[in-house]
Amino acid sequence: SGKGMRGRDMDYHVLANIDVTIAALLILLGIFVMSSRTTRTKDMRYFFFLGMTGELFILCVVSIVIELLERRFFYGARITLTLLETVCALLIDVWMLTLFLYNLYTIYQSRDYIRRAFWRYMTPFIIIVVLEILNAFTGFMWYYDANIIYHDTGLYTWSDVIRYAYVLASAIQVVIYRRQGGQTGFYRMSLYVLAIIIGTLTESFTGYYAFYLGAALGMAFLYMETANEIGFTDEESGFSTSQYLLYLYEQVNKGKYRPESILSYVLSEEDEISAFSRVLNSVLPEESETVRVGDREIVTFLETTERGMIAMLAEDVQMVAEEARIKVTTEQKIRKPNETEKAFFAENIRLNRRF
């Protein structure tokens, strides 16, 4: 992870490593520029993403400095390079942890969940940080010899295992969440994780800084998914736009989404949409899909046919809306036993002037 094969015939690798790292820097710079233009809401997820991009950018810069200084004799060379390598390793640790926390927040959308689980997830990070700091004084995982050549030991491989455990844990979290019925929408972690893995394996076998390029490409994939999601999000209410129904319809066709019932809401005043969105967020279950289909119309798709639960949700929405002095009309629709999910969904798209 960022180290490659610095101790093995690195002279002809220097320019190639710098070129690859500069390519990663340009990708990250592009992500900075594009994200500042396309991200409308600066929520916790945005700051996680910004933090990951910034950490990786600094990591690439430090690695270029290391590459330029290695095997050069100057006063305090070993101390300087050891310090820079330690900073590099710690930045990788922080980046992996931030990636993991970003993944948790994206699928659970809960700061409380992050707070409750924070110290449990911090334990491996604290262990590896302590090991890196101790290594700076002892060299038991990696070190520079008298000729300013980098060497690592078998223990360094185990420290990498701890780092990549965060990536594995992120994948497991997504799988568990989906099996519990959770919806992750446009969020797919397979592309950016695959880019990181390919970059790491390429670096392990070639010695070039492919990890940085793989991580930067992974961040680019992550940004594209985020931008895609933003394009389907209504800025005023925070719910999906009517165009998102096309995506949902594709998921229904593929059998990946099964809407069983619909709650429709019509507001008396358009300027109450923001307040009403807070009402719905406080009442509706996380796995529901809510779409703004008009200036005053909103629909919620549910994966249940239990009439009691649907009626209770409708009553709760009505009650909380009245407490907030919002006038709204609510309607319930439930899929008939002989009606397919596809027909049920398509019929209600036509009924509600979607496009």
Coordinates of N, CA and C in Angstrom, one line a residue, residues 260 305 307 334-344 347:
E260 N -44.8 -3.1 -3.2 CA -46.1 -3.8 -2.9 C -47.2 -2.8 -2.5
T305 N -47.4 -5.5 2.1 CA -48.8 -5.5 1.8 C -49.7 -5.6 3.0
R307 N -51.9 -4.3 5.5 CA -52.8 -3.2 5.5 C -52.7 -2.4 6.8
I334 N -52.5 -0.6 -2.6 CA -51.9 -1.8 -2.3 C -52.0 -2.8 -3.5
R335 N -50.9 -3.4 -3.9 CA -50.9 -4.3 -5.0 C -51.9 -5.5 -4.8
K336 N -52.6 -5.8 -5.8 CA -53.6 -6.9 -5.8 C -52.9 -8.2 -5.9
P337 N -53.4 -9.3 -5.3 CA -52.7 -10.6 -5.4 C -52.4 -11.1 -6.8
N338 N -53.3 -10.8 -7.7 CA -53.1 -11.3 -9.1 C -52.4 -10.2 -10.0
E339 N -51.9 -9.2 -9.4 CA -51.2 -8.1 -10.1 C -49.7 -8.2 -9.9
T340 N -48.9 -8.1 -11.0 CA -47.4 -8.2 -10.8 C -46.9 -6.9 -10.3
E341 N -45.7 -7.0 -9.7 CA -45.1 -5.7 -9.3 C -44.8 -4.8 -10.4
K342 N -44.5 -5.3 -11.6 CA -44.2 -4.5 -12.7 C -45.4 -3.7 -13.2
A343 N -46.6 -4.5 -13.3 CA -47.8 -3.8 -13.7 C -48.3 -2.8 -12.6
F344 N -48.1 -3.1 -11.4 CA -48.5 -2.2 -10.3 C -47.7 -0.9 -10.3
E347 N -48.6 1.1 -13.7 CA -49.9 1.7 -13.6 C -49.8 3.0 -12.8

